[in-house]
CSV table of N, CA and C in Angstrom, one decimal:
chain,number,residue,atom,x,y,z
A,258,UNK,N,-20.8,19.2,-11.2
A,258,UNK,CA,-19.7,18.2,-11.5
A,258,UNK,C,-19.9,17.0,-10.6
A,259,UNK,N,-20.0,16.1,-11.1
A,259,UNK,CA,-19.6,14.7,-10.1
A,259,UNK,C,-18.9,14.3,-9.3
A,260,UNK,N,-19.1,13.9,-8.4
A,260,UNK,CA,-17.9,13.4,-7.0
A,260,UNK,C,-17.7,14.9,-6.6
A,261,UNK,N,-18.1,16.3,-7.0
A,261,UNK,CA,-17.6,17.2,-6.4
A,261,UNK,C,-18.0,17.5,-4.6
A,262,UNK,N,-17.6,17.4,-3.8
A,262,UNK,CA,-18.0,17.5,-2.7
A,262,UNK,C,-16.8,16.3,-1.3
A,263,UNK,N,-17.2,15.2,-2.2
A,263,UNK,CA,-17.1,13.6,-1.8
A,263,UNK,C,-15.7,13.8,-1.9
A,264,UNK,N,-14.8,12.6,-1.1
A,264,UNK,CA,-13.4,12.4,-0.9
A,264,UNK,C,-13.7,11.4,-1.9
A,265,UNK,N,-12.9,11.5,-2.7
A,265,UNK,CA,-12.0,10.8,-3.8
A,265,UNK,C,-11.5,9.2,-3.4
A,266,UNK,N,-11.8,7.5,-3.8
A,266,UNK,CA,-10.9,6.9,-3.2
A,266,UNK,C,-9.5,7.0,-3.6
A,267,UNK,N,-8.3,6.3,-2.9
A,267,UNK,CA,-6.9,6.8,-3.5
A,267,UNK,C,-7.5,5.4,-3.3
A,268,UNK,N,-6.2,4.2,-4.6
A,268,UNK,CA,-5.4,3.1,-3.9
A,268,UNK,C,-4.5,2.6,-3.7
A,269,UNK,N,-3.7,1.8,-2.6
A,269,UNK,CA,-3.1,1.5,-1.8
A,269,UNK,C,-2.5,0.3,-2.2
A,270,UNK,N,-1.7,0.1,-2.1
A,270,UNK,CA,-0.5,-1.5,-1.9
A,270,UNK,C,0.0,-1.4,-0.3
A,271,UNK,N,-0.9,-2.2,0.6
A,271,UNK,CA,0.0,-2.4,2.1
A,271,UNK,C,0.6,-3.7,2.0
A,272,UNK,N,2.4,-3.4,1.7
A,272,UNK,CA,3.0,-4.2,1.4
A,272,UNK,C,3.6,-5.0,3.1
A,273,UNK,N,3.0,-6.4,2.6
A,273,UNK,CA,3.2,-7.1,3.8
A,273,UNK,C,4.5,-7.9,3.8
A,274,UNK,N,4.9,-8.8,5.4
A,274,UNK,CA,5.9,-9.0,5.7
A,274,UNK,C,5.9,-10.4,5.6
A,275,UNK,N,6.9,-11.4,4.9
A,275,UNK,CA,7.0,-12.4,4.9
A,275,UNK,C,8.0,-13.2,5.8
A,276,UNK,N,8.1,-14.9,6.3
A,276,UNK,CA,9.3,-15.0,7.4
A,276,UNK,C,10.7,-14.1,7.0
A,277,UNK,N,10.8,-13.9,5.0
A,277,UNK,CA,12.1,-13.2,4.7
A,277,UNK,C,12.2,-11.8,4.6
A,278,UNK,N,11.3,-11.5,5.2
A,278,UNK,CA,11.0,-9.9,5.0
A,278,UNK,C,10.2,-9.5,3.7
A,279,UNK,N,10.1,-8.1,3.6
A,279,UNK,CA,9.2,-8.0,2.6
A,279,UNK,C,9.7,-7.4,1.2
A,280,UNK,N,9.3,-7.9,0.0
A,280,UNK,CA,9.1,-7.2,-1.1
A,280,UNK,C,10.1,-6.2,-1.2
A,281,UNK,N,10.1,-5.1,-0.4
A,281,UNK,CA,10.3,-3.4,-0.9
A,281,UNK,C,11.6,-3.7,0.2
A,282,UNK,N,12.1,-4.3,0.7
A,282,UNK,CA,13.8,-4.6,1.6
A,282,UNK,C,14.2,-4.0,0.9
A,283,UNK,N,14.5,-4.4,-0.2
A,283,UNK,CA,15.7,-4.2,-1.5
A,283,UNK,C,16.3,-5.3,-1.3
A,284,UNK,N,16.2,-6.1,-0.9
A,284,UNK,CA,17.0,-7.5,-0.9
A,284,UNK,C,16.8,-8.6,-2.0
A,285,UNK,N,17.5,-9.0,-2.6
A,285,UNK,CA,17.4,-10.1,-4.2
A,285,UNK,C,16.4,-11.1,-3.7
A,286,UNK,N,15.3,-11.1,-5.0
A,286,UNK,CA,14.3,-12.1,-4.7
A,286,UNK,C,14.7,-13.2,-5.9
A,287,UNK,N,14.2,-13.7,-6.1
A,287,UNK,CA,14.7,-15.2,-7.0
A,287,UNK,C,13.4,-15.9,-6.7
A,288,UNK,N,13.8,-17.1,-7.9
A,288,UNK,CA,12.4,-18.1,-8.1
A,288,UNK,C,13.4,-19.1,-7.0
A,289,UNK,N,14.2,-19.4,-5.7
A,289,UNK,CA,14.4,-20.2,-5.1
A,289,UNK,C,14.1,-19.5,-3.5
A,290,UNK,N,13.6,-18.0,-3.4
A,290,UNK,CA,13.6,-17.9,-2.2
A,290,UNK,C,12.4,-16.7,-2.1
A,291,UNK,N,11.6,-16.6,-3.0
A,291,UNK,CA,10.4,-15.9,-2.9
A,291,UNK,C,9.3,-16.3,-2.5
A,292,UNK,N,8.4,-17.3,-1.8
A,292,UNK,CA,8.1,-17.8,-0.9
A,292,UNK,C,8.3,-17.2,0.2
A,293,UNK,N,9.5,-17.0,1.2
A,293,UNK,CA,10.1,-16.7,1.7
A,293,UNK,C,9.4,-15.2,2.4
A,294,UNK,N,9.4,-14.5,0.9
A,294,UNK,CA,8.6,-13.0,1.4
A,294,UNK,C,6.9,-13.0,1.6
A,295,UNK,N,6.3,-14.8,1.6
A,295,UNK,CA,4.8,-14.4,1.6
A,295,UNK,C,4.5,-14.3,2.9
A,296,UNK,N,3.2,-13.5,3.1
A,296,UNK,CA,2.8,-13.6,4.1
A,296,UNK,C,1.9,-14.9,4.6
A,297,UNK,N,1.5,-15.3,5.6
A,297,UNK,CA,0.6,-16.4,5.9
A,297,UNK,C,-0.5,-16.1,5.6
A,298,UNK,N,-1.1,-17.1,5.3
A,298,UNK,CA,-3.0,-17.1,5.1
A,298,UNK,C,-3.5,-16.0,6.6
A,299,UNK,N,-2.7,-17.0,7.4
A,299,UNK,CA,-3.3,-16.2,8.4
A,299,UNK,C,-3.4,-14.4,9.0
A,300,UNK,N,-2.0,-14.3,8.4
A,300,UNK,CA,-1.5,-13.0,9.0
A,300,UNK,C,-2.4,-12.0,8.0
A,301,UNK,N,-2.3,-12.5,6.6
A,301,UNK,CA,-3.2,-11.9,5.6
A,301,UNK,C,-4.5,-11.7,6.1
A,302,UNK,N,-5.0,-12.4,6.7
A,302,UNK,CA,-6.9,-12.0,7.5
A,302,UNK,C,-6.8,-11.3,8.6
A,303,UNK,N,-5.6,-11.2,9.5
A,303,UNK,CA,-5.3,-10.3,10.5
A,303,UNK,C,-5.2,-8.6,9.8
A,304,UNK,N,-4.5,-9.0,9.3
A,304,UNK,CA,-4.2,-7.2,8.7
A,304,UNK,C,-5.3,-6.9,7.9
A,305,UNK,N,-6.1,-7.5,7.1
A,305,UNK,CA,-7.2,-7.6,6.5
A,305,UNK,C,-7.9,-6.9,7.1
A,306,UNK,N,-8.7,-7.3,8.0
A,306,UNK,CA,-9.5,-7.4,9.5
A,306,UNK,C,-9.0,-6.0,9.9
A,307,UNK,N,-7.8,-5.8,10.5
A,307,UNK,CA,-7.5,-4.4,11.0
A,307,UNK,C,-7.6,-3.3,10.1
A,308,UNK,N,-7.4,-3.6,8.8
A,308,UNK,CA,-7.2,-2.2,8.4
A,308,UNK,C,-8.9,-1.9,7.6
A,309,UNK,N,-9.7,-3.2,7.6
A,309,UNK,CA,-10.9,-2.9,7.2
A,309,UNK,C,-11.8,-1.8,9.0
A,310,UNK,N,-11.7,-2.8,10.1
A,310,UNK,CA,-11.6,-1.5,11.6
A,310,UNK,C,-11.5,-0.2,11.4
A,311,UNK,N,-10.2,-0.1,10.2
A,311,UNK,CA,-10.0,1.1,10.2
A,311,UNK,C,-10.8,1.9,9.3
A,312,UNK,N,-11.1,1.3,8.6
A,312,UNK,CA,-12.2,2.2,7.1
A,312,UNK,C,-11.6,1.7,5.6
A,313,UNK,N,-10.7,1.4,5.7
A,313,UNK,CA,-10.5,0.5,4.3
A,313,UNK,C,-11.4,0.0,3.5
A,314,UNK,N,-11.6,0.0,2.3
A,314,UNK,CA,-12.4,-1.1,1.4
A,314,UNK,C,-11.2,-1.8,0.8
A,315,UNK,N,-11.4,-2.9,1.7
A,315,UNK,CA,-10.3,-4.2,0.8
A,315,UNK,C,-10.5,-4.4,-0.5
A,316,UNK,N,-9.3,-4.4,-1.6
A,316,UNK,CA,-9.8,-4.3,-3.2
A,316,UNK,C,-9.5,-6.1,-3.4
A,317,UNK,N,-8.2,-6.7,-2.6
A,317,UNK,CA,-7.6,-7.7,-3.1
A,317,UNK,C,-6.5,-7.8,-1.9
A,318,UNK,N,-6.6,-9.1,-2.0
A,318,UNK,CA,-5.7,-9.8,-0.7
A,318,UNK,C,-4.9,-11.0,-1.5
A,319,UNK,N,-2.9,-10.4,-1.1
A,319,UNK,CA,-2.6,-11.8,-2.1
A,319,UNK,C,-1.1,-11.7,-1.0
A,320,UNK,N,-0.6,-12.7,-1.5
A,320,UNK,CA,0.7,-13.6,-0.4
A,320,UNK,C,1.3,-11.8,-0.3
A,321,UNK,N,1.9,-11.0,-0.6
A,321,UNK,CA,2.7,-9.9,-1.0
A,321,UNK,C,1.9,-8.9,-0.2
A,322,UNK,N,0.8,-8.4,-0.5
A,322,UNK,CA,0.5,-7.1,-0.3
A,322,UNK,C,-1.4,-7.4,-0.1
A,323,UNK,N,-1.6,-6.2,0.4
A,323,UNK,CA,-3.2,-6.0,0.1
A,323,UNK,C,-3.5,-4.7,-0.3
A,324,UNK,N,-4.2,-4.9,-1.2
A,324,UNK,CA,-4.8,-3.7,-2.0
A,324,UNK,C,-6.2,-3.2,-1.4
A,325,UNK,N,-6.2,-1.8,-0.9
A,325,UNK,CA,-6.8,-1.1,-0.2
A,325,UNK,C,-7.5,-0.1,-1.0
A,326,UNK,N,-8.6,0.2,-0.7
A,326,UNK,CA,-8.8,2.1,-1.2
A,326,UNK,C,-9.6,2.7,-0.3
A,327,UNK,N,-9.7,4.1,-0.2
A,327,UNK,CA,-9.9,5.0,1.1
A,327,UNK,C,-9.6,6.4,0.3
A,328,UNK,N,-10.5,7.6,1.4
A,328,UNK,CA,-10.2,8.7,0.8
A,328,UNK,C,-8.8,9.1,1.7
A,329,UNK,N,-8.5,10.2,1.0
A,329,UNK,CA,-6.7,10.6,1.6
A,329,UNK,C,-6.9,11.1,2.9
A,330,UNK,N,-7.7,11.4,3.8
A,330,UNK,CA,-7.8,11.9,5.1
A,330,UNK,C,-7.4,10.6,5.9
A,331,UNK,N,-8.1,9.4,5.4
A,331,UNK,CA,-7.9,8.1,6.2
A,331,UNK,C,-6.4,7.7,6.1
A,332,UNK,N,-6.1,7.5,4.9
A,332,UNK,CA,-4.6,7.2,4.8
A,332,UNK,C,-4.0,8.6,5.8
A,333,UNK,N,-3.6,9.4,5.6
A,333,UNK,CA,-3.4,10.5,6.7
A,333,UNK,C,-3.2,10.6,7.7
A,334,UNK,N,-4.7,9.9,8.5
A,334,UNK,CA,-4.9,9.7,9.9
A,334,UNK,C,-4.1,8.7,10.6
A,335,UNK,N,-4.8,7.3,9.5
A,335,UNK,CA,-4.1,5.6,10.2
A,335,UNK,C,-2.3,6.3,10.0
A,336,UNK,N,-1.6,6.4,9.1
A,336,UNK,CA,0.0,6.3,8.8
A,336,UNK,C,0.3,7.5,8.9
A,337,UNK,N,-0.2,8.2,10.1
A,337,UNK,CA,0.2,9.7,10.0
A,337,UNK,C,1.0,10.4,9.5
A,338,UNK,N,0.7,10.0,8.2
A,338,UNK,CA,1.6,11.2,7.0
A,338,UNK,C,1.1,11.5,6.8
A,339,UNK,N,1.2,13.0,5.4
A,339,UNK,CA,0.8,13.9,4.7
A,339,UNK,C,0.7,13.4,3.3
A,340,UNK,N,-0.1,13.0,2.6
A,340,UNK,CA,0.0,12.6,1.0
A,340,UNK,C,0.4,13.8,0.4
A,341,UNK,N,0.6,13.7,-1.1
A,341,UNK,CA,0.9,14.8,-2.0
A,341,UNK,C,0.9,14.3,-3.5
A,342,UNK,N,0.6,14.9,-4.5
A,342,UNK,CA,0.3,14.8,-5.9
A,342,UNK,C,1.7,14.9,-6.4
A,343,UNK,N,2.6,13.8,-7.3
A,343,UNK,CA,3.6,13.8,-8.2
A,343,UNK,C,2.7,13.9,-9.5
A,344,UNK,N,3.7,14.3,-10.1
A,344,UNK,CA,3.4,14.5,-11.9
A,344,UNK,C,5.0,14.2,-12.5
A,345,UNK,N,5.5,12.7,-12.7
A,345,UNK,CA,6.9,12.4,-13.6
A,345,UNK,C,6.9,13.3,-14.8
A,346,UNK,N,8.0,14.0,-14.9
A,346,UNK,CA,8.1,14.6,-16.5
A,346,UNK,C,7.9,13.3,-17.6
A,347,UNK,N,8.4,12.2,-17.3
A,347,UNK,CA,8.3,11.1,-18.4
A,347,UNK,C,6.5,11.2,-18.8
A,348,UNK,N,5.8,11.0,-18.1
A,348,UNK,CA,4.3,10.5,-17.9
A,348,UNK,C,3.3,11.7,-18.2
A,349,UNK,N,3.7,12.3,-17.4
A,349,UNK,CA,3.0,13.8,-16.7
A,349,UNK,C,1.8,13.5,-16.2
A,350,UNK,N,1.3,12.1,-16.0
A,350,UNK,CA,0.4,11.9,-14.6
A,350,UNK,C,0.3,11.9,-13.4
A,351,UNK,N,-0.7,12.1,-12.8
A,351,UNK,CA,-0.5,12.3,-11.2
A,351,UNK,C,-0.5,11.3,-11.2
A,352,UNK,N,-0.3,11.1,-9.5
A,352,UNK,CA,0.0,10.0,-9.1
A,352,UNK,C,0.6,10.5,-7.5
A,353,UNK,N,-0.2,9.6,-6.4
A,353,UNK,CA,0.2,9.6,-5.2
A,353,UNK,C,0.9,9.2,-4.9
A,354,UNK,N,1.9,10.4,-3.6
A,354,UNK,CA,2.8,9.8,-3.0
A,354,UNK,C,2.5,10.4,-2.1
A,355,UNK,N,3.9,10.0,-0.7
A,355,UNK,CA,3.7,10.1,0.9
A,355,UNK,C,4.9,10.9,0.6
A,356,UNK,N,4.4,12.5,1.5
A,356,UNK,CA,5.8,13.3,1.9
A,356,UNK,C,7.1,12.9,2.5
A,357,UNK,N,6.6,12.2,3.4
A,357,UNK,CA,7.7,11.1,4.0
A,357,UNK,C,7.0,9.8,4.7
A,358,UNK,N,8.1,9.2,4.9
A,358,UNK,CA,7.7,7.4,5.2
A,358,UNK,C,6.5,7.0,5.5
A,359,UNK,N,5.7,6.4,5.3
A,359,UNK,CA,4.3,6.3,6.6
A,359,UNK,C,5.0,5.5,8.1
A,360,UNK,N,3.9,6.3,8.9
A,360,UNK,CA,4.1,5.4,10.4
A,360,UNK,C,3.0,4.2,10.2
A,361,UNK,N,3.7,3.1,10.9
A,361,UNK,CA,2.6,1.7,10.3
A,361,UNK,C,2.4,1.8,11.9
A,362,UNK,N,1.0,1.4,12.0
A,362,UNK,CA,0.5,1.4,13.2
A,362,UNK,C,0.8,0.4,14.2
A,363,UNK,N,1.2,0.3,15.7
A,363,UNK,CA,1.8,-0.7,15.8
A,363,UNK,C,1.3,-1.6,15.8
A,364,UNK,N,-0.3,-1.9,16.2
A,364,UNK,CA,-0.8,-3.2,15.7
A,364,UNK,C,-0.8,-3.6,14.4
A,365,UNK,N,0.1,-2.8,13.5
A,365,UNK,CA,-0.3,-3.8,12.6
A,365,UNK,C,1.9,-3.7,12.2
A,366,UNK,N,2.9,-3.7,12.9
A,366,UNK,CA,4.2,-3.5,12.6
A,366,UNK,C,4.7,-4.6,12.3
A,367,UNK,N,4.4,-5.8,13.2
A,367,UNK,CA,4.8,-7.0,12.5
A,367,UNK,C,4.7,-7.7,11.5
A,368,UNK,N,3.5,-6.9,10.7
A,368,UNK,CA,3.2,-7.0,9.4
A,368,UNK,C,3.5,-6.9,8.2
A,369,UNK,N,3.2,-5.4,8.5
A,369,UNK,CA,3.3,-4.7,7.1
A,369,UNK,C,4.5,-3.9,7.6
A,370,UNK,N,5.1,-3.7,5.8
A,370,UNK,CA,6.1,-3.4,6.0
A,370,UNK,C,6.0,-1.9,5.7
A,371,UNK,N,5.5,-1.3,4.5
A,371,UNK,CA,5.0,-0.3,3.7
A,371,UNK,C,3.8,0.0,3.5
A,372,UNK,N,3.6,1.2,2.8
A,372,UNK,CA,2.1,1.4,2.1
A,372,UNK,C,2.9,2.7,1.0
A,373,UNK,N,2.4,1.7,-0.8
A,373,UNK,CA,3.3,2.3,-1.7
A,373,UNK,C,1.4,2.7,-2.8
A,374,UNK,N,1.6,3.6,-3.4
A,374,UNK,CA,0.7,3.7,-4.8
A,374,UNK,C,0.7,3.4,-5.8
A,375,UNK,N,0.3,2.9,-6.7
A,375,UNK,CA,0.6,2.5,-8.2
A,375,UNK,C,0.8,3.9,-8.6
A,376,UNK,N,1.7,3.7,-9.4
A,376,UNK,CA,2.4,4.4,-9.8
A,376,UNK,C,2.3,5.2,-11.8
A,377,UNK,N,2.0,5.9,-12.4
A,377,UNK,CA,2.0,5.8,-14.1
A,377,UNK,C,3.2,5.5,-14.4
A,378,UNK,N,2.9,4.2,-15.5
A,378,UNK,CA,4.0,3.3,-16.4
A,378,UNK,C,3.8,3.9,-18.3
A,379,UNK,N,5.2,3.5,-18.2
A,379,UNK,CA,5.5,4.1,-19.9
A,379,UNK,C,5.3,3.2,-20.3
A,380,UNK,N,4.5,3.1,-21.4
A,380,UNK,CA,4.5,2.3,-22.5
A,380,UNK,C,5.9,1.9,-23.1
A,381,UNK,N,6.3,0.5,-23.9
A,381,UNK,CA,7.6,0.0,-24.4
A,381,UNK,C,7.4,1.0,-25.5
A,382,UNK,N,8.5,1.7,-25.9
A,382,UNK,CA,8.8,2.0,-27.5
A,382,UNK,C,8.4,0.7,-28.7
């Protein structure tokens, strides 16, 4: 069987922090104050930079978030949580999630705010 042996990549959304905070607050975004949640060019090559240190393969870097992939021992390690396999009754696909919250490491806290998974989407009726 293929990949049998080998860790699997998972990937990753590390949702970054803008001057207004980030994305996943819960706070109302609007087309007059979204801006607001990007992150800087700069800050974006900082967390970049760190979490590639860490073993990341950078997929995509944008104002919001950076798209990561890694096998699940790394996520694990860096955000010392436990992952775990959901299956939605809507979907019935897997799909990663975190037992509980991740710890974001402190070099990277002023940053990022989260680390979420894509998730399986229902098609419209």
């Amino acid at each position: 069987m293929a990949g049998r042996g080998r860790a699997r990549a998972i990937r990753a959304h590390i949702v970054l922090k803008g001057p207004g905070g980030s994305l996943a607050s819960g706070r109302p975004v609007s087309a007059a104050n979204v801006r607001d949640y990007a992150a800087d060019p700069s800050v974006r090559g900082r967390v970049r930079s760190i979490l590639e240190q860490h073993g990341f393969s950078v997929v995509r870097v944008a104002p919001f978030s950076i798209a990561v992939e890694g096998p699940r021992a790394l996520f694990e390690r860096v955000f010392r949580k436990k992952l775990r396999r959901m299956r939605p009754e809507a979907s019935g696909e897997l799909f990663w999630s975190w037992s509980e919250p991740p710890e974001i490491p402190a070099e990277l806290s002023d940053a990022v705010d989260t680390v979420v998974f894509p998730q399986p989407v229902q098609p419209l009726p």
